[in-house]
Amino acid sequence: MPVAELEREQTTGNEMTPAMARVAQVRKETYDTFTLALEPSGGEPFPGFTPGQFSMLYVYGNGELPISISGDPEDHARLLYTVRSVGKTTQALVSSQPGDAVGMRGPYGSHWPLKVARGKDVLIVAGGIGLAPLRPAIHYIMRHRADYNRLVVLYGARSPRDLIFRKQLEDWGRLPDTQVLSTVDYGGLSWRGHVGVVTGLFRLVRLQPFHTVAMICGPEIMMRYVIWELEARGMPPGDLYLSLERNMKCGIGFCGHCQYGPNFICKDGPIFPYHEVRSWFGRYEL
Amino acid sequence: MTLENLANTLREHPFLQGFTAEHIDKLAAMASEVHFGKGALIFREGDESSFFYLLLTGKVALETNAPGRIVRIVTLGPGEEVGWSSLTPSHSKQFQARSLEETQALAFDGVRLQHACEEDCRFGYTLMTAMLRVVAHRLQSTRLQLLDMYSPVS
């Protein structure tokens, strides 16, 4: 085997070994969703991350999961992960206590097109916990506000009690050149906001096709309808970016679990320009 | 609002995209401006109201009574429509409509609209096509809501 191949194999081995992090805080967002703040366990700081990237988090003795980073990319002291408790490993993760050890690999993957979006309007469309991977992009835009034009955040969730980051969304919505609209599928009488699917919010937004970059993350079926709606409003497919999700194992493009057409979600994604994946998007067998 | 103002307002309403000037004038002659205060019930489930509304400002919720509670189905705002069932043979309202904010709308008597459609088939076709767009959009939205796509099981 050539030396270069041996070196690559060795690197691969290292990349599969998690570094140890400590849980600094567990914050309850909703009845089933929590945000974990992780700090480095040793003296070495965490590597930086780019909005949209994820880490492989290992709950010792339980399992490993890909979780998107949901915090401010310029907070170098800790990394935030927003996790919905839906299975054995996520339940174990959100049940962590401050001081507990968690294994961490990464950050991995592609990122939101924040450079491409400079000087343009940014439209963020999120559904459910899909707001978590988009929050670092919003933080980044807020920190570099002069580099971007209007920011519009459209967020849909199942019910008012499923909305995450509510206070932060309200705060952002009060800022100039920023429009934040939330909607829920099922709303009671106490909910004063919008009721209906997230695509219903487009009528309240002044969209400038060819001068807007859209970043979309949520259930795939929601993203399909969002894309149809945006294309109908004249948005070019190349200006639509989406975050895709598939069952990941290695997180570095070796195992093939997350293959999506010619791409691996973990290595080539999770963020893709729509025109690069449109041939596979929405296909049943993928 | 004068007839001319009504026609200008109608021309800008998304529901009436593609309507000719003649059709807009016909609708303006049938329109009346209405206001609903915050919390006002525009119609109740089962009401025999035949009014169809084009919303200009504010926010309206369509609600239904489930045992022991009221469920909000959808909220509608400027540029949208309320009461499309007034153009169907039965005028009985299937939901109740509540104004969530100060709301301004243009109201049309569904019976007059139906007569106008029968008298002028081209106008009728244009109106029913616009109405079909609304119904199709509502149906698609309802299907998406029924999918419960944000649930972990989905």
Short mmCIF file of N, CA and C in Angstrom, two decimals, chain B:
data_model
loop_
_atom_site.label_atom_id
_atom_site.label_comp_id
_atom_site.label_asym_id
_atom_site.label_seq_id
_atom_site.Cartn_x
_atom_site.Cartn_y
_atom_site.Cartn_z
N MET B 1 -65.86 54.82 0.97
CA MET B 1 -64.99 54.66 -0.20
C MET B 1 -65.81 54.88 -1.48
N THR B 2 -65.33 55.71 -2.37
CA THR B 2 -66.06 55.95 -3.62
C THR B 2 -65.91 54.73 -4.53
N LEU B 3 -66.76 54.70 -5.55
CA LEU B 3 -66.71 53.58 -6.49
C LEU B 3 -65.32 53.48 -7.14
N GLU B 4 -64.75 54.65 -7.43
CA GLU B 4 -63.42 54.68 -8.06
C GLU B 4 -62.36 54.12 -7.09
N ASN B 5 -62.47 54.55 -5.82
CA ASN B 5 -61.53 54.03 -4.82
C ASN B 5 -61.67 52.53 -4.63
N LEU B 6 -62.93 52.10 -4.64
CA LEU B 6 -63.18 50.64 -4.49
C LEU B 6 -62.53 49.89 -5.65
N ALA B 7 -62.69 50.43 -6.85
CA ALA B 7 -62.11 49.76 -8.03
C ALA B 7 -60.59 49.74 -7.93
N ASN B 8 -60.00 50.84 -7.47
CA ASN B 8 -58.53 50.89 -7.33
C ASN B 8 -58.05 49.88 -6.28
N THR B 9 -58.79 49.81 -5.17
CA THR B 9 -58.42 48.86 -4.10
C THR B 9 -58.53 47.43 -4.62
N LEU B 10 -59.59 47.17 -5.33
CA LEU B 10 -59.79 45.80 -5.86
C LEU B 10 -58.68 45.42 -6.84
N ARG B 11 -58.29 46.38 -7.65
CA ARG B 11 -57.26 46.13 -8.68
C ARG B 11 -55.94 45.64 -8.03
N GLU B 12 -55.70 46.13 -6.82
CA GLU B 12 -54.44 45.76 -6.14
C GLU B 12 -54.54 44.48 -5.32
N HIS B 13 -55.76 43.96 -5.19
CA HIS B 13 -55.91 42.77 -4.35
C HIS B 13 -55.44 41.53 -5.11
N PRO B 14 -54.56 40.71 -4.50
CA PRO B 14 -54.03 39.54 -5.22
C PRO B 14 -55.10 38.60 -5.75
N PHE B 15 -56.24 38.50 -5.07
CA PHE B 15 -57.29 37.59 -5.53
C PHE B 15 -57.77 37.96 -6.93
N LEU B 16 -57.69 39.24 -7.26
CA LEU B 16 -58.26 39.69 -8.53
C LEU B 16 -57.23 39.88 -9.64
N GLN B 17 -56.06 39.27 -9.46
CA GLN B 17 -55.04 39.30 -10.52
C GLN B 17 -55.62 38.66 -11.77
N GLY B 18 -55.51 39.33 -12.91
CA GLY B 18 -55.99 38.74 -14.16
C GLY B 18 -57.42 39.13 -14.50
N PHE B 19 -58.09 39.84 -13.61
CA PHE B 19 -59.45 40.31 -13.91
C PHE B 19 -59.36 41.53 -14.83
N THR B 20 -60.29 41.65 -15.77
CA THR B 20 -60.29 42.80 -16.67
C THR B 20 -60.84 44.02 -15.93
N ALA B 21 -60.62 45.20 -16.51
CA ALA B 21 -61.14 46.44 -15.91
C ALA B 21 -62.66 46.37 -15.79
N GLU B 22 -63.27 45.78 -16.79
CA GLU B 22 -64.75 45.66 -16.78
C GLU B 22 -65.20 44.78 -15.59
N HIS B 23 -64.47 43.69 -15.38
CA HIS B 23 -64.82 42.80 -14.26
C HIS B 23 -64.61 43.50 -12.92
N ILE B 24 -63.52 44.26 -12.84
CA ILE B 24 -63.23 44.98 -11.59
C ILE B 24 -64.37 45.98 -11.30
N ASP B 25 -64.80 46.68 -12.34
CA ASP B 25 -65.89 47.65 -12.16
C ASP B 25 -67.16 46.95 -11.70
N LYS B 26 -67.41 45.79 -12.28
CA LYS B 26 -68.61 45.02 -11.91
C LYS B 26 -68.54 44.66 -10.41
N LEU B 27 -67.34 44.23 -9.98
CA LEU B 27 -67.17 43.85 -8.56
C LEU B 27 -67.26 45.08 -7.65
N ALA B 28 -66.68 46.20 -8.12
CA ALA B 28 -66.70 47.42 -7.30
C ALA B 28 -68.14 47.84 -7.01
N ALA B 29 -69.01 47.65 -7.99
CA ALA B 29 -70.42 48.03 -7.82
C ALA B 29 -71.12 47.15 -6.78
N MET B 30 -70.54 45.97 -6.53
CA MET B 30 -71.17 45.05 -5.56
C MET B 30 -70.48 45.08 -4.20
N ALA B 31 -69.35 45.81 -4.11
CA ALA B 31 -68.54 45.74 -2.88
C ALA B 31 -69.00 46.76 -1.85
N SER B 32 -68.87 46.38 -0.59
CA SER B 32 -69.06 47.39 0.47
C SER B 32 -67.94 47.22 1.49
N GLU B 33 -67.46 48.35 1.98
CA GLU B 33 -66.34 48.32 2.91
C GLU B 33 -66.86 47.99 4.32
N VAL B 34 -66.18 47.06 4.98
CA VAL B 34 -66.60 46.69 6.34
C VAL B 34 -65.39 46.70 7.28
N HIS B 35 -65.66 46.92 8.57
CA HIS B 35 -64.61 46.91 9.60
C HIS B 35 -65.03 45.96 10.71
N PHE B 36 -64.09 45.25 11.26
CA PHE B 36 -64.35 44.38 12.40
C PHE B 36 -63.34 44.72 13.48
N GLY B 37 -63.86 44.88 14.68
CA GLY B 37 -62.97 45.19 15.81
C GLY B 37 -62.24 43.95 16.28
N LYS B 38 -61.21 44.16 17.10
CA LYS B 38 -60.42 43.04 17.63
C LYS B 38 -61.33 42.09 18.42
N GLY B 39 -61.29 40.82 18.09
CA GLY B 39 -62.08 39.82 18.81
C GLY B 39 -63.48 39.62 18.25
N ALA B 40 -63.91 40.44 17.29
CA ALA B 40 -65.28 40.34 16.77
C ALA B 40 -65.47 39.04 15.98
N LEU B 41 -66.66 38.42 16.15
CA LEU B 41 -66.98 37.24 15.34
C LEU B 41 -67.59 37.72 14.02
N ILE B 42 -66.99 37.36 12.93
CA ILE B 42 -67.48 37.79 11.61
C ILE B 42 -68.66 36.90 11.20
N PHE B 43 -68.51 35.62 11.43
CA PHE B 43 -69.65 34.70 11.32
C PHE B 43 -69.35 33.47 12.18
N ARG B 44 -70.42 32.77 12.53
CA ARG B 44 -70.29 31.58 13.35
C ARG B 44 -70.49 30.33 12.50
N GLU B 45 -69.99 29.20 13.02
CA GLU B 45 -70.21 27.92 12.36
C GLU B 45 -71.71 27.70 12.24
N GLY B 46 -72.17 27.33 11.05
CA GLY B 46 -73.60 27.06 10.86
C GLY B 46 -74.40 28.27 10.44
N ASP B 47 -73.85 29.48 10.53
CA ASP B 47 -74.56 30.69 10.11
C ASP B 47 -74.93 30.59 8.63
N GLU B 48 -76.06 31.19 8.29
CA GLU B 48 -76.50 31.20 6.88
C GLU B 48 -75.98 32.45 6.18
N SER B 49 -74.86 32.95 6.60
CA SER B 49 -74.30 34.18 6.00
C SER B 49 -73.84 33.89 4.58
N SER B 50 -74.14 34.78 3.67
CA SER B 50 -73.72 34.54 2.28
C SER B 50 -72.61 35.50 1.88
N PHE B 51 -71.92 36.09 2.86
CA PHE B 51 -70.92 37.10 2.50
C PHE B 51 -69.54 36.49 2.23
N PHE B 52 -68.92 37.07 1.23
CA PHE B 52 -67.56 36.71 0.85
C PHE B 52 -66.71 37.97 1.07
N TYR B 53 -65.55 37.82 1.69
CA TYR B 53 -64.75 39.00 2.05
C TYR B 53 -63.36 38.93 1.41
N LEU B 54 -62.91 40.07 0.94
CA LEU B 54 -61.50 40.23 0.56
C LEU B 54 -60.85 41.06 1.65
N LEU B 55 -59.82 40.52 2.28
CA LEU B 55 -59.20 41.21 3.41
C LEU B 55 -58.23 42.28 2.91
N LEU B 56 -58.31 43.44 3.53
CA LEU B 56 -57.42 44.55 3.16
C LEU B 56 -56.36 44.79 4.23
N THR B 57 -56.78 44.77 5.49
CA THR B 57 -55.83 44.92 6.61
C THR B 57 -56.30 44.00 7.75
N GLY B 58 -55.41 43.79 8.71
CA GLY B 58 -55.79 43.03 9.91
C GLY B 58 -55.52 41.54 9.80
N LYS B 59 -56.14 40.81 10.67
CA LYS B 59 -55.91 39.35 10.72
C LYS B 59 -57.20 38.66 11.17
N VAL B 60 -57.55 37.59 10.47
CA VAL B 60 -58.78 36.85 10.77
C VAL B 60 -58.43 35.39 10.99
N ALA B 61 -59.05 34.77 12.00
CA ALA B 61 -58.82 33.35 12.25
C ALA B 61 -60.07 32.57 11.89
N LEU B 62 -59.86 31.42 11.23
CA LEU B 62 -60.97 30.47 11.05
C LEU B 62 -60.86 29.45 12.16
N GLU B 63 -61.97 29.23 12.84
CA GLU B 63 -61.95 28.35 14.02
C GLU B 63 -63.09 27.35 13.93
N THR B 64 -62.93 26.25 14.65
CA THR B 64 -64.02 25.29 14.74
C THR B 64 -64.17 24.87 16.20
N ASN B 65 -65.39 24.49 16.54
CA ASN B 65 -65.65 24.05 17.92
C ASN B 65 -65.40 22.56 18.04
N ALA B 66 -64.42 22.20 18.83
CA ALA B 66 -64.23 20.80 19.18
C ALA B 66 -64.83 20.66 20.58
N PRO B 67 -65.20 19.46 21.01
CA PRO B 67 -65.81 19.34 22.34
C PRO B 67 -64.95 20.01 23.41
N GLY B 68 -65.48 21.00 24.02
CA GLY B 68 -64.80 21.64 25.14
C GLY B 68 -63.75 22.67 24.77
N ARG B 69 -63.52 22.89 23.51
CA ARG B 69 -62.49 23.87 23.13
C ARG B 69 -62.72 24.38 21.72
N ILE B 70 -62.07 25.48 21.43
CA ILE B 70 -62.13 26.02 20.07
C ILE B 70 -60.76 25.83 19.44
N VAL B 71 -60.75 25.26 18.27
CA VAL B 71 -59.48 25.01 17.57
C VAL B 71 -59.33 26.02 16.44
N ARG B 72 -58.18 26.64 16.42
CA ARG B 72 -57.91 27.61 15.35
C ARG B 72 -57.29 26.86 14.17
N ILE B 73 -57.93 26.95 13.01
CA ILE B 73 -57.50 26.16 11.84
C ILE B 73 -56.45 26.90 11.04
N VAL B 74 -56.70 28.17 10.82
CA VAL B 74 -55.79 28.96 9.98
C VAL B 74 -56.00 30.44 10.30
N THR B 75 -54.96 31.22 10.11
CA THR B 75 -55.13 32.67 10.20
C THR B 75 -54.92 33.26 8.81
N LEU B 76 -55.67 34.29 8.51
CA LEU B 76 -55.64 34.90 7.18
C LEU B 76 -55.40 36.39 7.33
N GLY B 77 -54.76 36.97 6.33
CA GLY B 77 -54.42 38.39 6.45
C GLY B 77 -54.66 39.15 5.16
N PRO B 78 -54.09 40.36 5.07
CA PRO B 78 -54.29 41.19 3.89
C PRO B 78 -53.94 40.44 2.61
N GLY B 79 -54.78 40.60 1.60
CA GLY B 79 -54.53 39.91 0.33
C GLY B 79 -55.18 38.54 0.28
N GLU B 80 -55.87 38.15 1.36
CA GLU B 80 -56.51 36.83 1.36
C GLU B 80 -58.03 36.98 1.41
N GLU B 81 -58.70 35.86 1.45
CA GLU B 81 -60.15 35.82 1.29
C GLU B 81 -60.78 35.05 2.44
N VAL B 82 -61.98 35.41 2.80
CA VAL B 82 -62.72 34.70 3.84
C VAL B 82 -64.14 34.48 3.32
N GLY B 83 -64.64 33.26 3.51
CA GLY B 83 -66.04 33.00 3.19
C GLY B 83 -66.29 32.56 1.77
N TRP B 84 -65.36 31.77 1.19
CA TRP B 84 -65.56 31.35 -0.20
C TRP B 84 -66.76 30.43 -0.36
N SER B 85 -67.19 29.83 0.74
CA SER B 85 -68.35 28.91 0.63
C SER B 85 -69.63 29.67 0.27
N SER B 86 -69.60 31.02 0.36
CA SER B 86 -70.79 31.79 -0.02
C SER B 86 -71.05 31.70 -1.53
N LEU B 87 -70.07 31.20 -2.27
CA LEU B 87 -70.28 31.01 -3.71
C LEU B 87 -70.71 29.59 -4.05
N THR B 88 -70.93 28.79 -3.03
CA THR B 88 -71.42 27.43 -3.26
C THR B 88 -72.93 27.44 -2.99
N PRO B 89 -73.64 26.42 -3.48
CA PRO B 89 -75.10 26.44 -3.31
C PRO B 89 -75.54 26.53 -1.83
N SER B 90 -74.79 25.90 -0.93
CA SER B 90 -75.14 26.02 0.48
C SER B 90 -74.35 27.16 1.09
N HIS B 91 -75.03 28.07 1.78
CA HIS B 91 -74.33 29.21 2.38
C HIS B 91 -73.98 28.97 3.83
N SER B 92 -74.27 27.78 4.32
CA SER B 92 -74.04 27.50 5.73
C SER B 92 -72.53 27.49 6.01
N LYS B 93 -72.10 28.31 6.97
CA LYS B 93 -70.67 28.43 7.24
C LYS B 93 -70.16 27.21 8.01
N GLN B 94 -69.04 26.67 7.55
CA GLN B 94 -68.51 25.46 8.17
C GLN B 94 -67.53 25.76 9.29
N PHE B 95 -67.03 26.99 9.34
CA PHE B 95 -66.13 27.41 10.41
C PHE B 95 -66.63 28.74 10.94
N GLN B 96 -66.08 29.14 12.08
CA GLN B 96 -66.38 30.51 12.49
C GLN B 96 -65.16 31.37 12.20
N ALA B 97 -65.43 32.63 11.88
CA ALA B 97 -64.34 33.56 11.56
C ALA B 97 -64.30 34.64 12.63
N ARG B 98 -63.09 34.85 13.16
CA ARG B 98 -62.93 35.83 14.23
C ARG B 98 -61.83 36.82 13.82
N SER B 99 -62.12 38.08 14.03
CA SER B 99 -61.13 39.10 13.73
C SER B 99 -60.15 39.19 14.91
N LEU B 100 -58.88 38.95 14.65
CA LEU B 100 -57.88 38.95 15.74
C LEU B 100 -57.30 40.34 15.96
N GLU B 101 -57.42 41.18 14.95
CA GLU B 101 -56.95 42.57 15.03
C GLU B 101 -58.03 43.43 14.40
N GLU B 102 -57.88 44.74 14.50
CA GLU B 102 -58.76 45.63 13.73
C GLU B 102 -58.62 45.22 12.27
N THR B 103 -59.74 44.87 11.66
CA THR B 103 -59.68 44.33 10.30
C THR B 103 -60.58 45.12 9.35
N GLN B 104 -60.02 45.41 8.19
CA GLN B 104 -60.78 46.11 7.16
C GLN B 104 -60.91 45.14 5.97
N ALA B 105 -62.12 45.07 5.41
CA ALA B 105 -62.33 44.14 4.30
C ALA B 105 -63.36 44.71 3.33
N LEU B 106 -63.41 44.10 2.17
CA LEU B 106 -64.49 44.42 1.23
C LEU B 106 -65.43 43.21 1.22
N ALA B 107 -66.72 43.48 1.41
CA ALA B 107 -67.70 42.39 1.51
C ALA B 107 -68.52 42.32 0.22
N PHE B 108 -68.84 41.10 -0.18
CA PHE B 108 -69.67 40.87 -1.36
C PHE B 108 -70.77 39.89 -0.98
N ASP B 109 -71.97 40.19 -1.42
CA ASP B 109 -73.07 39.26 -1.20
C ASP B 109 -72.91 38.09 -2.18
N GLY B 110 -72.78 36.89 -1.64
CA GLY B 110 -72.55 35.71 -2.47
C GLY B 110 -73.67 35.48 -3.48
N VAL B 111 -74.92 35.77 -3.09
CA VAL B 111 -76.05 35.54 -4.00
C VAL B 111 -75.94 36.48 -5.21
N ARG B 112 -75.58 37.72 -4.95
CA ARG B 112 -75.39 38.68 -6.07
C ARG B 112 -74.24 38.24 -6.96
N LEU B 113 -73.17 37.77 -6.31
CA LEU B 113 -72.01 37.30 -7.10
C LEU B 113 -72.42 36.13 -7.99
N GLN B 114 -73.19 35.21 -7.44
CA GLN B 114 -73.63 34.05 -8.23
C GLN B 114 -74.49 34.48 -9.41
N HIS B 115 -75.38 35.44 -9.17
CA HIS B 115 -76.22 35.94 -10.28
C HIS B 115 -75.35 36.58 -11.35
N ALA B 116 -74.36 37.36 -10.90
CA ALA B 116 -73.46 38.01 -11.87
C ALA B 116 -72.72 36.97 -12.70
N CYS B 117 -72.34 35.87 -12.08
CA CYS B 117 -71.64 34.79 -12.79
C CYS B 117 -72.56 34.15 -13.83
N GLU B 118 -73.82 33.98 -13.47
CA GLU B 118 -74.77 33.35 -14.40
C GLU B 118 -75.07 34.28 -15.59
N GLU B 119 -75.11 35.58 -15.31
CA GLU B 119 -75.42 36.53 -16.37
C GLU B 119 -74.25 36.73 -17.33
N ASP B 120 -73.04 36.66 -16.81
CA ASP B 120 -71.84 36.92 -17.62
C ASP B 120 -70.88 35.74 -17.40
N CYS B 121 -70.95 34.79 -18.32
CA CYS B 121 -70.20 33.54 -18.12
C CYS B 121 -68.69 33.77 -18.07
N ARG B 122 -68.20 34.76 -18.85
CA ARG B 122 -66.76 35.02 -18.85
C ARG B 122 -66.32 35.53 -17.46
N PHE B 123 -67.12 36.45 -16.93
CA PHE B 123 -66.86 36.94 -15.57
C PHE B 123 -66.93 35.76 -14.57
N GLY B 124 -67.96 34.95 -14.76
CA GLY B 124 -68.15 33.79 -13.86
C GLY B 124 -66.97 32.84 -13.91
N TYR B 125 -66.47 32.59 -15.14
CA TYR B 125 -65.33 31.67 -15.28
C TYR B 125 -64.09 32.25 -14.57
N THR B 126 -63.87 33.56 -14.79
CA THR B 126 -62.70 34.21 -14.17
C THR B 126 -62.80 34.15 -12.65
N LEU B 127 -64.00 34.45 -12.13
CA LEU B 127 -64.19 34.45 -10.67
C LEU B 127 -64.01 33.04 -10.11
N MET B 128 -64.59 32.06 -10.78
CA MET B 128 -64.50 30.69 -10.27
C MET B 128 -63.07 30.15 -10.38
N THR B 129 -62.33 30.58 -11.39
CA THR B 129 -60.92 30.17 -11.52
C THR B 129 -60.13 30.73 -10.34
N ALA B 130 -60.37 32.01 -10.02
CA ALA B 130 -59.68 32.62 -8.89
C ALA B 130 -60.07 31.92 -7.59
N MET B 131 -61.35 31.57 -7.50
CA MET B 131 -61.83 30.88 -6.29
C MET B 131 -61.20 29.49 -6.19
N LEU B 132 -61.07 28.81 -7.33
CA LEU B 132 -60.47 27.48 -7.33
C LEU B 132 -59.02 27.53 -6.84
N ARG B 133 -58.32 28.61 -7.22
CA ARG B 133 -56.93 28.79 -6.74
C ARG B 133 -56.92 28.84 -5.21
N VAL B 134 -57.87 29.59 -4.66
CA VAL B 134 -57.96 29.72 -3.20
C VAL B 134 -58.25 28.36 -2.57
N VAL B 135 -59.24 27.68 -3.13
CA VAL B 135 -59.66 26.39 -2.56
C VAL B 135 -58.51 25.38 -2.65
N ALA B 136 -57.82 25.37 -3.81
CA ALA B 136 -56.70 24.42 -3.98
C ALA B 136 -55.59 24.73 -2.97
N HIS B 137 -55.31 26.02 -2.78
CA HIS B 137 -54.27 26.41 -1.84
C HIS B 137 -54.65 26.00 -0.41
N ARG B 138 -55.91 26.22 -0.06
CA ARG B 138 -56.36 25.84 1.29
C ARG B 138 -56.30 24.32 1.47
N LEU B 139 -56.68 23.60 0.41
CA LEU B 139 -56.67 22.13 0.49
C LEU B 139 -55.24 21.64 0.68
N GLN B 140 -54.32 22.21 -0.08
CA GLN B 140 -52.91 21.80 0.03
C GLN B 140 -52.37 22.11 1.43
N SER B 141 -52.71 23.27 1.94
CA SER B 141 -52.24 23.65 3.28
C SER B 141 -52.82 22.71 4.33
N THR B 142 -54.10 22.39 4.18
CA THR B 142 -54.74 21.49 5.15
C THR B 142 -54.09 20.11 5.12
N ARG B 143 -53.79 19.64 3.91
CA ARG B 143 -53.13 18.33 3.78
C ARG B 143 -51.78 18.35 4.50
N LEU B 144 -51.05 19.45 4.31
CA LEU B 144 -49.74 19.54 4.97
C LEU B 144 -49.90 19.55 6.48
N GLN B 145 -50.92 20.26 6.96
CA GLN B 145 -51.16 20.28 8.42
C GLN B 145 -51.51 18.88 8.91
N LEU B 146 -52.32 18.16 8.10
CA LEU B 146 -52.72 16.80 8.51
C LEU B 146 -51.53 15.85 8.53
N LEU B 147 -50.53 16.12 7.70
CA LEU B 147 -49.34 15.26 7.67
C LEU B 147 -48.59 15.29 9.00
N ASP B 148 -48.81 16.34 9.76
CA ASP B 148 -48.15 16.50 11.05
C ASP B 148 -46.64 16.33 10.86
N MET B 149 -46.10 17.07 9.89
CA MET B 149 -44.73 16.82 9.44
C MET B 149 -43.65 17.15 10.47
N TYR B 150 -43.99 17.92 11.49
CA TYR B 150 -42.98 18.24 12.50
C TYR B 150 -42.92 17.19 13.61
N SER B 151 -43.86 16.24 13.56
CA SER B 151 -43.86 15.22 14.61
C SER B 151 -42.66 14.30 14.43
N PRO B 152 -42.04 13.81 15.51
CA PRO B 152 -40.88 12.92 15.36
C PRO B 152 -41.23 11.66 14.59
N VAL B 153 -42.49 11.22 14.66
CA VAL B 153 -42.89 10.00 13.96
C VAL B 153 -42.86 10.22 12.45
N SER B 154 -43.25 11.44 12.02
CA SER B 154 -43.21 11.75 10.58
C SER B 154 -41.78 11.71 10.08
#
